[in-house]
Amino acid sequence: MVRILTDEEQQWLEQAIASAQRIVICGHVNPDGDAIGSTLALKWWLTGKGKQVTVAVPNYFPDFLHWMPGAKNILLYSKSPEEVKKAMQEADLMLLVDFNQTSRMNEMEEAVNASKAVRVLIDHHLDPDRSCASQVVSRPEMCAASEVVCHLLWQLGEWEHVTLDAAICLYAGMMCDTGAFTYNSSRSVIYECISHLLEKGVDKDRIYRNVFWTCSPQRIRLQGYMLYVKMQLMLPYHASIMTLTNKERKRFKCVNGDTEGIVNMPLQISRMRLSIFLSEDTEHPERIRVSLRSVDDFPCNEMSAQFFNGGGHRNASGGHLECSMEEAVEIAQKAIQAFATKLK
Ligand code: 5GP
Ligand code: MN
């Protein structure tokens, strides 16, 4: 396992946790499996130490994550802002997990900033904002915040207190951020973590099915429609663009999470290097959400930063555009052309 804190950092963190009674753990907007898994695992661990712990995320997370142990007690800021604010005001300590800057919490950021609680950032994204917390535990080489949490608990000598519920959350988090260990997952130490999680009794095949094989019929039909009708291939560039409007969402009776994973599908085509998915924001229809996925060394995050007001990881990034879908497609095409040498 990897040591991730210096001796001084470890001492500081142990002291911060020991002296805190009320702890709020925050996830990012549109929480994914790693956000839910890493925050819940920390909650299980800290609850076991007798702390009063709240997990708060800015908004709804997909149905295929609702099975995770503890998920039903997560507070959504979009639904219960007052409850979240109260928990944050009363908190001694706040853990910000799986994001690198407070703006990734959208509207919830304000409530976090209004709290006097000591903050610790635990993350695996590039370029963490070091001013947003008293301690920054940042490991961009790691596949998931859940992996960072594994090493952290190991280093703190707390592994024996990791329960099966916590282990399930950590495994699910790592699995979700790596596409079930098909990308960003070649560091051997990941499998050391997994080995230790399996020793806790994790049923990894069941976790896989819970996340990936619980589609509704309409979700499968939407996927078929996206591939058959909506996928625009730019084959000379080894790139693909897909679009989804809110009207189409309605037609397929989409619920939250139904579009998850669609962006990865064009990458199954031989030699494809980049997939761009443009979707109308469900809450702000004039905004286009952008998701990028790539293989090998193609830098999605650079393309997101240059063309889509966003960022992220090398092989998975995102952003947004304030324009019509037609204009967004044009921008995506220009982005692909601008990165032609890296795509071909
Ligand atoms: P997704 O396509 O799943 O929405 O996002 C993939 C990854 O891109 C996220 O894990 C996150 O790291 C990054 N990302 C998505 N949206 C944004 C954004 O608006 N700004 C930044 N900086 N990163 C984003
Ligand atoms: Mn993550």
mmCIF file with all atom_site columns, C-alpha atoms and ligand atoms in Angstrom, residues 28 30 32 98 100-101 104 124-125 177 260 263 289-293 304 308-313 316-320, ligand 1:
data_model
loop_
_atom_site.group_PDB
_atom_site.id
_atom_site.type_symbol
_atom_site.label_atom_id
_atom_site.label_alt_id
_atom_site.label_comp_id
_atom_site.label_asym_id
_atom_site.label_entity_id
_atom_site.label_seq_id
_atom_site.pdbx_PDB_ins_code
_atom_site.Cartn_x
_atom_site.Cartn_y
_atom_site.Cartn_z
_atom_site.occupancy
_atom_site.B_iso_or_equiv
_atom_site.pdbx_formal_charge
_atom_site.auth_seq_id
_atom_site.auth_comp_id
_atom_site.auth_asym_id
_atom_site.auth_atom_id
_atom_site.pdbx_PDB_model_num
ATOM   1  C CA  . HIS A 1 28  ? -19.362 17.049 -5.947  1.00 0.00 ? 28  HIS A CA  1
ATOM   2  C CA  . ASN A 1 30  ? -23.745 15.186 -10.272 1.00 0.00 ? 30  ASN A CA  1
ATOM   3  C CA  . ASP A 1 32  ? -20.736 9.566  -9.591  1.00 0.00 ? 32  ASP A CA  1
ATOM   4  C CA  . ASP A 1 98  ? -13.360 13.528 -4.959  1.00 0.00 ? 98  ASP A CA  1
ATOM   5  C CA  . ASN A 1 100 ? -10.252 19.620 -6.506  1.00 0.00 ? 100 ASN A CA  1
ATOM   6  C CA  . GLN A 1 101 ? -11.966 22.992 -6.024  1.00 0.00 ? 101 GLN A CA  1
ATOM   7  C CA  . ARG A 1 104 ? -17.368 21.697 -8.094  1.00 0.00 ? 104 ARG A CA  1
ATOM   8  C CA  . HIS A 1 124 ? -7.341  12.445 -7.097  1.00 0.00 ? 124 HIS A CA  1
ATOM   9  C CA  . HIS A 1 125 ? -7.903  15.239 -9.655  1.00 0.00 ? 125 HIS A CA  1
ATOM   10 C CA  . ASP A 1 177 ? -13.994 5.522  -11.935 1.00 0.00 ? 177 ASP A CA  1
ATOM   11 C CA  . GLU A 1 260 ? -24.488 7.325  -17.947 1.00 0.00 ? 260 GLU A CA  1
ATOM   12 C CA  . VAL A 1 263 ? -20.223 8.492  -23.924 1.00 0.00 ? 263 VAL A CA  1
ATOM   13 C CA  . ARG A 1 289 ? -23.232 19.666 -20.842 1.00 0.00 ? 289 ARG A CA  1
ATOM   14 C CA  . VAL A 1 290 ? -20.111 18.255 -22.443 1.00 0.00 ? 290 VAL A CA  1
ATOM   15 C CA  . SER A 1 291 ? -18.553 14.887 -21.622 1.00 0.00 ? 291 SER A CA  1
ATOM   16 C CA  . LEU A 1 292 ? -15.329 13.648 -23.180 1.00 0.00 ? 292 LEU A CA  1
ATOM   17 C CA  . ARG A 1 293 ? -13.724 10.230 -23.081 1.00 0.00 ? 293 ARG A CA  1
ATOM   18 C CA  . SER A 1 304 ? -12.139 20.552 -22.243 1.00 0.00 ? 304 SER A CA  1
ATOM   19 C CA  . PHE A 1 308 ? -15.600 23.558 -23.244 1.00 0.00 ? 308 PHE A CA  1
ATOM   20 C CA  . ASN A 1 309 ? -14.947 25.654 -20.100 1.00 0.00 ? 309 ASN A CA  1
ATOM   21 C CA  . GLY A 1 310 ? -14.018 22.582 -18.157 1.00 0.00 ? 310 GLY A CA  1
ATOM   22 C CA  . GLY A 1 311 ? -11.312 20.122 -17.254 1.00 0.00 ? 311 GLY A CA  1
ATOM   23 C CA  . GLY A 1 312 ? -10.865 16.740 -15.656 1.00 0.00 ? 312 GLY A CA  1
ATOM   24 C CA  . HIS A 1 313 ? -8.644  13.760 -16.272 1.00 0.00 ? 313 HIS A CA  1
ATOM   25 C CA  . ALA A 1 316 ? -12.320 11.534 -18.905 1.00 0.00 ? 316 ALA A CA  1
ATOM   26 C CA  . SER A 1 317 ? -13.216 15.179 -18.753 1.00 0.00 ? 317 SER A CA  1
ATOM   27 C CA  . GLY A 1 318 ? -16.195 17.467 -18.958 1.00 0.00 ? 318 GLY A CA  1
ATOM   28 C CA  . GLY A 1 319 ? -17.392 21.024 -19.241 1.00 0.00 ? 319 GLY A CA  1
ATOM   29 C CA  . HIS A 1 320 ? -20.282 23.093 -20.508 1.00 0.00 ? 320 HIS A CA  1
HETATM 30 P P1  . 5GP B 2 .   ? -18.503 13.479 -16.720 1.00 0.00 ? 1   5GP B P1  1
HETATM 31 O O1  . 5GP B 2 .   ? -18.323 13.342 -18.184 1.00 0.00 ? 1   5GP B O1  1
HETATM 32 O O2  . 5GP B 2 .   ? -18.688 12.156 -16.054 1.00 0.00 ? 1   5GP B O2  1
HETATM 33 O O3  . 5GP B 2 .   ? -19.538 14.496 -16.359 1.00 0.00 ? 1   5GP B O3  1
HETATM 34 O O4  . 5GP B 2 .   ? -17.142 14.068 -16.154 1.00 0.00 ? 1   5GP B O4  1
HETATM 35 C C1  . 5GP B 2 .   ? -15.947 13.352 -16.253 1.00 0.00 ? 1   5GP B C1  1
HETATM 36 C C2  . 5GP B 2 .   ? -14.876 14.029 -15.446 1.00 0.00 ? 1   5GP B C2  1
HETATM 37 O O5  . 5GP B 2 .   ? -14.607 15.309 -15.996 1.00 0.00 ? 1   5GP B O5  1
HETATM 38 C C3  . 5GP B 2 .   ? -15.274 14.307 -14.006 1.00 0.00 ? 1   5GP B C3  1
HETATM 39 O O6  . 5GP B 2 .   ? -14.887 13.258 -13.178 1.00 0.00 ? 1   5GP B O6  1
HETATM 40 C C4  . 5GP B 2 .   ? -14.507 15.565 -13.671 1.00 0.00 ? 1   5GP B C4  1
HETATM 41 O O7  . 5GP B 2 .   ? -13.218 15.246 -13.290 1.00 0.00 ? 1   5GP B O7  1
HETATM 42 C C5  . 5GP B 2 .   ? -14.392 16.274 -14.990 1.00 0.00 ? 1   5GP B C5  1
HETATM 43 N N1  . 5GP B 2 .   ? -15.370 17.356 -15.192 1.00 0.00 ? 1   5GP B N1  1
HETATM 44 C C6  . 5GP B 2 .   ? -16.655 17.241 -15.604 1.00 0.00 ? 1   5GP B C6  1
HETATM 45 N N2  . 5GP B 2 .   ? -17.242 18.437 -15.723 1.00 0.00 ? 1   5GP B N2  1
HETATM 46 C C7  . 5GP B 2 .   ? -16.307 19.349 -15.395 1.00 0.00 ? 1   5GP B C7  1
HETATM 47 C C8  . 5GP B 2 .   ? -16.294 20.775 -15.326 1.00 0.00 ? 1   5GP B C8  1
HETATM 48 O O8  . 5GP B 2 .   ? -17.277 21.460 -15.628 1.00 0.00 ? 1   5GP B O8  1
HETATM 49 N N3  . 5GP B 2 .   ? -15.129 21.351 -14.926 1.00 0.00 ? 1   5GP B N3  1
HETATM 50 C C9  . 5GP B 2 .   ? -14.016 20.618 -14.609 1.00 0.00 ? 1   5GP B C9  1
HETATM 51 N N4  . 5GP B 2 .   ? -12.908 21.255 -14.229 1.00 0.00 ? 1   5GP B N4  1
HETATM 52 N N5  . 5GP B 2 .   ? -13.990 19.281 -14.672 1.00 0.00 ? 1   5GP B N5  1
HETATM 53 C C10 . 5GP B 2 .   ? -15.111 18.649 -15.046 1.00 0.00 ? 1   5GP B C10 1
#
